[in-house]
mmCIF file of C-alpha atoms in Angstrom:
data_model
loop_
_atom_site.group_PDB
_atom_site.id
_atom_site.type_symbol
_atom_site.label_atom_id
_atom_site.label_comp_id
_atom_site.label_asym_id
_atom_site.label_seq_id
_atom_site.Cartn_x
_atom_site.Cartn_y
_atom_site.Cartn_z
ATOM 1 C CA UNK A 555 -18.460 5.956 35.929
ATOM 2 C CA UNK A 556 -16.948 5.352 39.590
ATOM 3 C CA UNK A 557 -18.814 6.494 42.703
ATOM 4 C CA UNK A 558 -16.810 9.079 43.664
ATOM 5 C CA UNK A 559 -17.851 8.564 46.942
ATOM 6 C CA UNK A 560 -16.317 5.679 47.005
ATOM 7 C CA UNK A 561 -12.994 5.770 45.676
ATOM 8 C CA UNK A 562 -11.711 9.641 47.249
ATOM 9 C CA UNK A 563 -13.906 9.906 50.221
ATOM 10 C CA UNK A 564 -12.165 13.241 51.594
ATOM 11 C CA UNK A 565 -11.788 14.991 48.484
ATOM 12 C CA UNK A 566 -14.149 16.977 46.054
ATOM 13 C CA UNK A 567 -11.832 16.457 43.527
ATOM 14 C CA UNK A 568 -12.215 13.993 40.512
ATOM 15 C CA UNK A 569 -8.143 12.501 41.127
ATOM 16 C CA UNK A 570 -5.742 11.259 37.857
ATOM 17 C CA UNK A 571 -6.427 7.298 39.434
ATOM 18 C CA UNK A 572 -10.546 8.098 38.883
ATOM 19 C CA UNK A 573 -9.999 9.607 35.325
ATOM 20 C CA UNK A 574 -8.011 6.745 34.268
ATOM 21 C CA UNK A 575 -9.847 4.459 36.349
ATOM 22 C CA UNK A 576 -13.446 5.421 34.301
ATOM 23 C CA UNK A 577 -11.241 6.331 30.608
ATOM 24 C CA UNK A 578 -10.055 1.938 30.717
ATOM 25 C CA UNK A 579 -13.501 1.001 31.769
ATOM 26 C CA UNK A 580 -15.520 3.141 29.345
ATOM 27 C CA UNK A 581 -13.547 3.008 26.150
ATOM 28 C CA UNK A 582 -11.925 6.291 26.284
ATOM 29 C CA UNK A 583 -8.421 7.881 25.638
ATOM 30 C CA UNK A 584 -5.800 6.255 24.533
ATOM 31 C CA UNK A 585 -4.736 2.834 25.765
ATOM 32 C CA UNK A 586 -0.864 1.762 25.436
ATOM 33 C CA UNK A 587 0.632 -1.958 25.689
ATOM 34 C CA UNK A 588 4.011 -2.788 26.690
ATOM 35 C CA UNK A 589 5.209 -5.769 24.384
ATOM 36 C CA UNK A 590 7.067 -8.407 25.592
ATOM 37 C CA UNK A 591 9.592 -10.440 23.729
ATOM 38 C CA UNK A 592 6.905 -13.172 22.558
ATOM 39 C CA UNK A 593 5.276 -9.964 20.618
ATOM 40 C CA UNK A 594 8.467 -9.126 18.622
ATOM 41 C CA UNK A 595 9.816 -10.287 15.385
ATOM 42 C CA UNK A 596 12.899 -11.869 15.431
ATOM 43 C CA UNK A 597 15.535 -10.649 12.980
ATOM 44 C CA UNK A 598 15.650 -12.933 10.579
ATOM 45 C CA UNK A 599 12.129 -13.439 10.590
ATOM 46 C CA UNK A 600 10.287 -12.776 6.993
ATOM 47 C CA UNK A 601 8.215 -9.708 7.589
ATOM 48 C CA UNK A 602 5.601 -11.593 5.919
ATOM 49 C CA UNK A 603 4.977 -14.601 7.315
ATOM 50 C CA UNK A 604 6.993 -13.933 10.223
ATOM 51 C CA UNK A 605 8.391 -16.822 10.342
ATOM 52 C CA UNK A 606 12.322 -17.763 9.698
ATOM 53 C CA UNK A 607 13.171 -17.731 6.556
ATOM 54 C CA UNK A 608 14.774 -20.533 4.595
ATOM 55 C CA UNK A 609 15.864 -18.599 1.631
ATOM 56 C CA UNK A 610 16.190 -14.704 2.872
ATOM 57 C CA UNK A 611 16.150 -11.511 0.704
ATOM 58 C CA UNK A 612 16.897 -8.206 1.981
ATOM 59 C CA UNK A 613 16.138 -4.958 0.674
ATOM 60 C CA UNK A 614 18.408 -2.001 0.807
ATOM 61 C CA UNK A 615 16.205 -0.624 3.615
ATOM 62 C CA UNK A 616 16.904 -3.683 6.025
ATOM 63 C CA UNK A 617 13.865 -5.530 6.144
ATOM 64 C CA UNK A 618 14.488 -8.913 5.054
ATOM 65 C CA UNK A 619 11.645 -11.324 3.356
ATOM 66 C CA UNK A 620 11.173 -14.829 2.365
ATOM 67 C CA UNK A 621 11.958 -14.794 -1.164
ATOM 68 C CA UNK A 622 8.891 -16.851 -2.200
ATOM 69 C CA UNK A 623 6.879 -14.647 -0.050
ATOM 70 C CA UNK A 624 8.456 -11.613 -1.111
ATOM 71 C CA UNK A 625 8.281 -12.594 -4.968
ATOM 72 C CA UNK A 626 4.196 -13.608 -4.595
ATOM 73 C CA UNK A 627 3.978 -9.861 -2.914
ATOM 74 C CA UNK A 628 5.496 -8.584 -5.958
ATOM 75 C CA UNK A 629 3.243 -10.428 -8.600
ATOM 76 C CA UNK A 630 0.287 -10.332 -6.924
ATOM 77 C CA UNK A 631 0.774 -6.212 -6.863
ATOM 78 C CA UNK A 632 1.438 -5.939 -10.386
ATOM 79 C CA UNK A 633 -1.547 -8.682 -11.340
ATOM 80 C CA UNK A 634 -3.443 -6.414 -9.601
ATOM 81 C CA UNK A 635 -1.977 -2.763 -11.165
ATOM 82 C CA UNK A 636 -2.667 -4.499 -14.712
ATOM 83 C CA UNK A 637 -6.060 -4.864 -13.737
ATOM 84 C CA UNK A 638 -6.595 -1.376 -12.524
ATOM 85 C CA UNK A 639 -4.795 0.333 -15.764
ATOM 86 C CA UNK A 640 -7.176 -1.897 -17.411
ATOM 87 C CA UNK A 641 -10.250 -0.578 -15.804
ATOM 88 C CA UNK A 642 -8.457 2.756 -16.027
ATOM 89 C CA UNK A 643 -8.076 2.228 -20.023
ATOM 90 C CA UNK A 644 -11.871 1.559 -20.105
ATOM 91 C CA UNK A 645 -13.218 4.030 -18.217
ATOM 92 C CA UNK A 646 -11.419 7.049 -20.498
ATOM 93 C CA UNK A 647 -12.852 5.117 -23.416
ATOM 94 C CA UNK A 648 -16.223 5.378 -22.071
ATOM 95 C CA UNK A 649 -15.408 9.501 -21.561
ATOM 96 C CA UNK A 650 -14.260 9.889 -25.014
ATOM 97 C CA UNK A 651 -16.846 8.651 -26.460
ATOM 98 C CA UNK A 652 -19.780 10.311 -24.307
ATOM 99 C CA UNK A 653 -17.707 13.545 -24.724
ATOM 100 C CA UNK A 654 -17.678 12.930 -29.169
ATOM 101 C CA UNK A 655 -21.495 12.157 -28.479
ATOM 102 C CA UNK A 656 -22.204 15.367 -27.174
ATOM 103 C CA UNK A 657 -19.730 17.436 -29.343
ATOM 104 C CA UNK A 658 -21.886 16.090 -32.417
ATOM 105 C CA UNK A 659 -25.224 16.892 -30.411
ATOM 106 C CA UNK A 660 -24.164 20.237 -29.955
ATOM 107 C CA UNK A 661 -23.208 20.154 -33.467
ATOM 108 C CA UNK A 662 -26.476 19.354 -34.720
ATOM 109 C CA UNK A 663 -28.364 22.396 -32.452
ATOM 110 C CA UNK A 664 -25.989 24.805 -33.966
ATOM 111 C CA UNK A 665 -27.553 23.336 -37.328
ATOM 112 C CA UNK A 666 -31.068 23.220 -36.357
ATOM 113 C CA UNK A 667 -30.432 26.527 -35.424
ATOM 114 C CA UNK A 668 -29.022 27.828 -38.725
ATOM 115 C CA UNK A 669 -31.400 26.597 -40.597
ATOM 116 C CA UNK A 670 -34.152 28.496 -39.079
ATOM 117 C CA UNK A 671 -32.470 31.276 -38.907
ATOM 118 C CA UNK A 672 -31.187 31.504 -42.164
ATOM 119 C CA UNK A 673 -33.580 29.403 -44.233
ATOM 120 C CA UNK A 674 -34.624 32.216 -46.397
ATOM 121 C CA UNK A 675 -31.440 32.575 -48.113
ATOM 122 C CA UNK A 676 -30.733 29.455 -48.562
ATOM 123 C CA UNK A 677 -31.345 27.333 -51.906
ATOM 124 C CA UNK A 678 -33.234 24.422 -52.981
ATOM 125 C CA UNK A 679 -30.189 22.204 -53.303
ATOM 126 C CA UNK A 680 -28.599 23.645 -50.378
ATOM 127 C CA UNK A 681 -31.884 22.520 -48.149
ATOM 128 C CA UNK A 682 -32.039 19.687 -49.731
ATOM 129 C CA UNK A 683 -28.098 18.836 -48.394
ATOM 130 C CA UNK A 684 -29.339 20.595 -45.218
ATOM 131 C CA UNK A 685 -32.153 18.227 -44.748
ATOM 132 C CA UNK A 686 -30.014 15.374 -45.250
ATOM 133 C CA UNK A 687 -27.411 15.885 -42.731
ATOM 134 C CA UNK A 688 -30.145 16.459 -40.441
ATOM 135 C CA UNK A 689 -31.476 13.109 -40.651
ATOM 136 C CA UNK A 690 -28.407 11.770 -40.128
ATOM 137 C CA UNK A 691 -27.625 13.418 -36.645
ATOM 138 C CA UNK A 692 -31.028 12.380 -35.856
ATOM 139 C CA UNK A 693 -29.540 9.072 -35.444
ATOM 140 C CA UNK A 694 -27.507 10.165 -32.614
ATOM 141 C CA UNK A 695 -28.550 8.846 -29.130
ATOM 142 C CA UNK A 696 -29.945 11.872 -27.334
ATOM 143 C CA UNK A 697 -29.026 12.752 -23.512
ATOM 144 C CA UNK A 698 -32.858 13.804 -22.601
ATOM 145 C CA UNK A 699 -35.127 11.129 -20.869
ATOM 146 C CA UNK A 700 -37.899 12.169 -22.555
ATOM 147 C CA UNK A 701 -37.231 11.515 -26.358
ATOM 148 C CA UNK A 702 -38.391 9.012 -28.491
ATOM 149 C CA UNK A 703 -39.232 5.229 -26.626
ATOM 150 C CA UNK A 704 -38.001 7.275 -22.933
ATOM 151 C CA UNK A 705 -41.265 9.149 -23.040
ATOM 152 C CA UNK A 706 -43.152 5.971 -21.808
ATOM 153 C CA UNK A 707 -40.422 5.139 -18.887
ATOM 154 C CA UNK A 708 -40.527 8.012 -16.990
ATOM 155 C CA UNK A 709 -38.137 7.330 -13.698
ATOM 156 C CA UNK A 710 -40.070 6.843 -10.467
ATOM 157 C CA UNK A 711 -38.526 7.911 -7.093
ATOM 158 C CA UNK A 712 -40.375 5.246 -5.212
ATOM 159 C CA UNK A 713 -39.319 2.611 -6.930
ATOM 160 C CA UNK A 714 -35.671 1.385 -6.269
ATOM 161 C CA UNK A 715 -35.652 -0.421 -9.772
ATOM 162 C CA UNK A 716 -36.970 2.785 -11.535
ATOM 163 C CA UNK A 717 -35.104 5.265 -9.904
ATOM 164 C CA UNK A 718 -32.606 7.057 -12.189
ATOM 165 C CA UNK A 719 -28.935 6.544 -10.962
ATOM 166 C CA UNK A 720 -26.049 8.740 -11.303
ATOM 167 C CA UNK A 721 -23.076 7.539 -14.267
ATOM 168 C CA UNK A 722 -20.969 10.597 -13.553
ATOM 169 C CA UNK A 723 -17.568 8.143 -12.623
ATOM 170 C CA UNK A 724 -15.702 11.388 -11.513
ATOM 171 C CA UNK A 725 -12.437 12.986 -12.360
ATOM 172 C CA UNK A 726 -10.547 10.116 -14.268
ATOM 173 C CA UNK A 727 -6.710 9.221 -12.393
ATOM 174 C CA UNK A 728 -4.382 7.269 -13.681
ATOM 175 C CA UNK A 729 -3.508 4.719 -11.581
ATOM 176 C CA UNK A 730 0.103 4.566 -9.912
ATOM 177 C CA UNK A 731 1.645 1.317 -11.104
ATOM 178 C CA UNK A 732 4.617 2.022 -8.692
ATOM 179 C CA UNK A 733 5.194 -1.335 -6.110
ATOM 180 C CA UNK A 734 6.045 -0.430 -2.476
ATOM 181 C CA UNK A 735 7.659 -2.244 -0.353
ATOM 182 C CA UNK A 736 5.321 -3.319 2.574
ATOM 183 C CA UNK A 737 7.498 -2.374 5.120
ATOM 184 C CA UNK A 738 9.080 0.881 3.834
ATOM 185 C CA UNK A 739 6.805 1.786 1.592
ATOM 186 C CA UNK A 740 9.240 2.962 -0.643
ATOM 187 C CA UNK A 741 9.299 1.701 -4.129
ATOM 188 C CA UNK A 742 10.414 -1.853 -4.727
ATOM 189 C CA UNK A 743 10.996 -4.273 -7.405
ATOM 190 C CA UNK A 744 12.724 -8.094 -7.856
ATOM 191 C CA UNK A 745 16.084 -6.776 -8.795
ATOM 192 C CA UNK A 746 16.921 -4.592 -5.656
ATOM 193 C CA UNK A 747 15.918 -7.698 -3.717
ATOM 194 C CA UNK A 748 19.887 -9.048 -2.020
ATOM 195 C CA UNK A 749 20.143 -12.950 -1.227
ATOM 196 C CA UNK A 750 21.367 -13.390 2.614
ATOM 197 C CA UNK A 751 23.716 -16.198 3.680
ATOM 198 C CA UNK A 752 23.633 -16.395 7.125
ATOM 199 C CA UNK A 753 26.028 -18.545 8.539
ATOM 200 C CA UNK A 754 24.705 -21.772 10.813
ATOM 201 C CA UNK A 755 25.705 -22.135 14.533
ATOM 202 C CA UNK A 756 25.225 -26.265 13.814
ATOM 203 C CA UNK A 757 26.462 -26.970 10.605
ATOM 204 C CA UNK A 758 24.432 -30.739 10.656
ATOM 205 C CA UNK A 759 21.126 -28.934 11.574
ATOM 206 C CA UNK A 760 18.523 -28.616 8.757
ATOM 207 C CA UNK A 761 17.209 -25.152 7.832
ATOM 208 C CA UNK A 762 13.804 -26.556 8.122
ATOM 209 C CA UNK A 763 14.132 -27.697 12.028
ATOM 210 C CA UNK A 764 15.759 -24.182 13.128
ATOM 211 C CA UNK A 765 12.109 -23.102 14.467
ATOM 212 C CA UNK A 766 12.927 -24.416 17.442
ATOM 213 C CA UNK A 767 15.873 -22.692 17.959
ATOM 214 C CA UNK A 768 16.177 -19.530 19.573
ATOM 215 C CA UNK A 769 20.212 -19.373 18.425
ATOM 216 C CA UNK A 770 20.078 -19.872 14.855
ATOM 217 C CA UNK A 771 23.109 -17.775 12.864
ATOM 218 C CA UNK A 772 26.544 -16.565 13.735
ATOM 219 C CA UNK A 773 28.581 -13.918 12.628
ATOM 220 C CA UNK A 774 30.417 -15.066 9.273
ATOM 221 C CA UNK A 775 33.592 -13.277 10.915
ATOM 222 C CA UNK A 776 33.574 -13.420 14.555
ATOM 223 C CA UNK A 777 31.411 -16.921 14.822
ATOM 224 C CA UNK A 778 29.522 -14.316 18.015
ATOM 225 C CA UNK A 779 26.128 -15.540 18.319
ATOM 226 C CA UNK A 780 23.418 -13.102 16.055
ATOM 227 C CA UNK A 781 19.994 -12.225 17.567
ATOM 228 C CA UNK A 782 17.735 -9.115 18.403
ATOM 229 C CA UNK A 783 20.893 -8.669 20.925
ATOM 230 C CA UNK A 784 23.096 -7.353 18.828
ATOM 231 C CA UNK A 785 22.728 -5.069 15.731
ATOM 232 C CA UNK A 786 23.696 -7.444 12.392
ATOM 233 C CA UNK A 787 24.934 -5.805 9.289
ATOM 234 C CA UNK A 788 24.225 -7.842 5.468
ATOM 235 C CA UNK A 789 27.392 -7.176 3.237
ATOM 236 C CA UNK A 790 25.902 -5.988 -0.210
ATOM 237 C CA UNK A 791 28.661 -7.643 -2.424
ATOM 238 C CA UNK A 792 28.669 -11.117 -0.686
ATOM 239 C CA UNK A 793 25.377 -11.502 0.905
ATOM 240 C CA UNK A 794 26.968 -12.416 4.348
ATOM 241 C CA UNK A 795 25.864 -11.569 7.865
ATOM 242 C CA UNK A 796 27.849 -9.766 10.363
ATOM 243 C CA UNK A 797 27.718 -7.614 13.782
ATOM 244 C CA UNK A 798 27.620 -3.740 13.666
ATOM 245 C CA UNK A 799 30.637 -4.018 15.561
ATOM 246 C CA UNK A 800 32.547 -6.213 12.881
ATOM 247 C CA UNK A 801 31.322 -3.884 9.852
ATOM 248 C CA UNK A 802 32.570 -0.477 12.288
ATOM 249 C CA UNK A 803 36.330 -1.902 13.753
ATOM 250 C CA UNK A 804 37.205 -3.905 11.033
ATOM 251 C CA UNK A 805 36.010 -3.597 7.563
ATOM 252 C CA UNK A 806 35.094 -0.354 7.134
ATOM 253 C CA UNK A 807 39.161 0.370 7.575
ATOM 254 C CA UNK A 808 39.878 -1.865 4.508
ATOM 255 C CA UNK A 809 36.339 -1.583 2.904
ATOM 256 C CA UNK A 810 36.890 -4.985 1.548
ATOM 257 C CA UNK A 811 34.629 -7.376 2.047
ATOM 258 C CA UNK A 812 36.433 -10.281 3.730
ATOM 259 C CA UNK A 813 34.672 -13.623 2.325
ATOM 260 C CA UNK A 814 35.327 -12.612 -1.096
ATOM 261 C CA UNK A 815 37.857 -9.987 -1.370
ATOM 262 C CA UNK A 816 35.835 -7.328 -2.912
ATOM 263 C CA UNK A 817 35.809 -3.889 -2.741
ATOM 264 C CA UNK A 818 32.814 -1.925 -1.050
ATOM 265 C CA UNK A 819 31.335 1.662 -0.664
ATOM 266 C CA UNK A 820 29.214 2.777 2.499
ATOM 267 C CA UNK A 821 26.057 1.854 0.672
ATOM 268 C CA UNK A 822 27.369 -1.799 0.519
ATOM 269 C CA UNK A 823 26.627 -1.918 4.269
ATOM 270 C CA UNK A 824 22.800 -2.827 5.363
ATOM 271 C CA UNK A 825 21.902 -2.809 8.462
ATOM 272 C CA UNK A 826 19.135 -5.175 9.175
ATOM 273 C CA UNK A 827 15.728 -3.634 10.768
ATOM 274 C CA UNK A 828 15.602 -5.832 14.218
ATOM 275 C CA UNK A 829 12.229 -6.646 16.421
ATOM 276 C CA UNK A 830 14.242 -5.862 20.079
ATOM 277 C CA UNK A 831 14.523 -7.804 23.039
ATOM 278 C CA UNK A 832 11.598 -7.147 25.393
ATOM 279 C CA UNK A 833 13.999 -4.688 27.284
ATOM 280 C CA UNK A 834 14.031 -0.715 27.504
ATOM 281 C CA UNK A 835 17.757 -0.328 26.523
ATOM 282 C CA UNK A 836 17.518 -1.805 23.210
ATOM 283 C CA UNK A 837 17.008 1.113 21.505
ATOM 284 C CA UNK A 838 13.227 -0.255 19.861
ATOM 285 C CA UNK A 839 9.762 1.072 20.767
ATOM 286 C CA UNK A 840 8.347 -1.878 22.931
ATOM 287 C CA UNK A 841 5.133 0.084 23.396
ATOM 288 C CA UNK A 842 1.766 -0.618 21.560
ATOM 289 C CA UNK A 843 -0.850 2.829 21.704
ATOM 290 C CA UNK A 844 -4.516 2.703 20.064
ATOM 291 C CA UNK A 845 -6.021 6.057 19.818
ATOM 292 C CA UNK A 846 -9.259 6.671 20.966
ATOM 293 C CA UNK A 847 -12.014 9.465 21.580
ATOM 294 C CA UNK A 848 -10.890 11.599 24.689
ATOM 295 C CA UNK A 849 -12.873 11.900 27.636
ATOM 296 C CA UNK A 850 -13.148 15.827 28.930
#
């Protein structure tokens, strides 16, 4: 904590500049960041790896991927769903058969029961059937720790190894095999994914050297340079790359896509999800909060 004394000398008040003062010192409230343009994702950075792609894929949301990356994602997920229905498979295995071990247990009480009950009326041959099927069920592994070999192992609380444990696993779910997009989270699978050809500023330049660059694509219309600037729209039914402004003025009069002629619907229009530009008016959230316990 601040000496009061020391930072409002004529005041018995503890001032906004103390609170916030002590909160950033101590750990308390909540602490924002504004991001600068080194922070933010470029657009046609893989949301991955965040790094440019050399062989983009968009979804239908707008965020665009590295295929390879995007396609590992993908098969990694449903390695790892195949492995949980597996476990899942298992597990209600395990629950059937606990659940037919104790439907013939409480079989065989209703028996026992019968039979001492009733053992008066019944006849020789019909004990003699009786007392079979009772040996039988005796086979049947019994849920009490104290029968037969148990007797001798009774389970010591002081003892971690001896200690009896819990094998109740819970309701039983099954588990949702449904792949979400990382981004979105909405669901997602390899056919939805749309190939992007963005169009090169330098023609000569090699995909793999465009790291460098901080102009990269151009507009397959206008040839106006494409960036976090400038809102960039992926044409569904040719894969090309154009400005908002492009996709509003000029082909959305026609709705014809102009590098190949084809007709498009408004769905056929994808605007890409953009990192901003470090400044306030680009219409993206440049600040960063963490959440923290609040200091009354």
């Amino acid at each position: 904590m601040t000496r009061h004394s020391k930072n409002a000398t004529a005041g018995p008040t503890y001032t906004y500049h103390e609170k916030t003062k002590d909160s950033k010192a101590s750990g308390y409230g909540t602490k924002d960041v504004r991001l600068s343009k080194d922070a933010i994702k470029d657009f046609d950075c893989c949301s991955l790896s965040l790094q440019p792609c050399i062989n983009p894929v968009i979804t239908p949301e707008g965020w665009i991927y590295e295929k390879e990356a995007i396609l590992e994602y993908i098969l990694h997920k449903k390695l790892e769903n195949a492995k949980m229905l597996k476990k899942y498979q298992k597990q209600k295995e395990e629950h059937d058969s606990e659940m037919k071990d104790l439907a013939d247990i409480e079989s065989k009480e209703k028996l026992d029961k019968f039979l001492k009950t009733e053992g008066k009326l019944v006849s020789s041959s019909d004990k003699q059937a009786a007392s079979t099927s009772s040996k039988k069920t005796e086979d049947i592994k019994s849920v009490s720790n104290m029968e037969g070999e148990l007797r001798k192992k009774l389970p010591s609380f002081w003892i971690p190894s001896l200690s009896p444990a819990s094998h109740s696993k819970g309701e039983l779910k099954k588990p949702d095999t449904t792949i979400y997009c990382p981004m979105s989270g909405k669901p997602i699978s390899m056919k939805d994914l749309i190939d992007v050809k963005f169009k090169l500023l330098d023609e000569s330049v090699d995909k793999s050297k465009l790291v460098a660059k901080s102009e990269r694509y151009v507009c397959s219309v206008s040839n106006d340079i494409l960036g976090n600037f400038v809102q960039s729209v992926v044409l569904r039914t040719s894969g090309s790359v154009v400005t908002a402004e492009v996709a509003e003025k000029v082909i959305k009069k026609d709705m014809v896509d102009p590098i190949n002629g084809k007709k498009m619907t408004e769905r056929d229009f994808i605007y890409i999800q953009r990192g901003g530009t470090g400044f306030a008016g680009s219409g993206v959230s440049l600040t960063s909060k963490k959440f923290g316990p609040a200091m009354q």
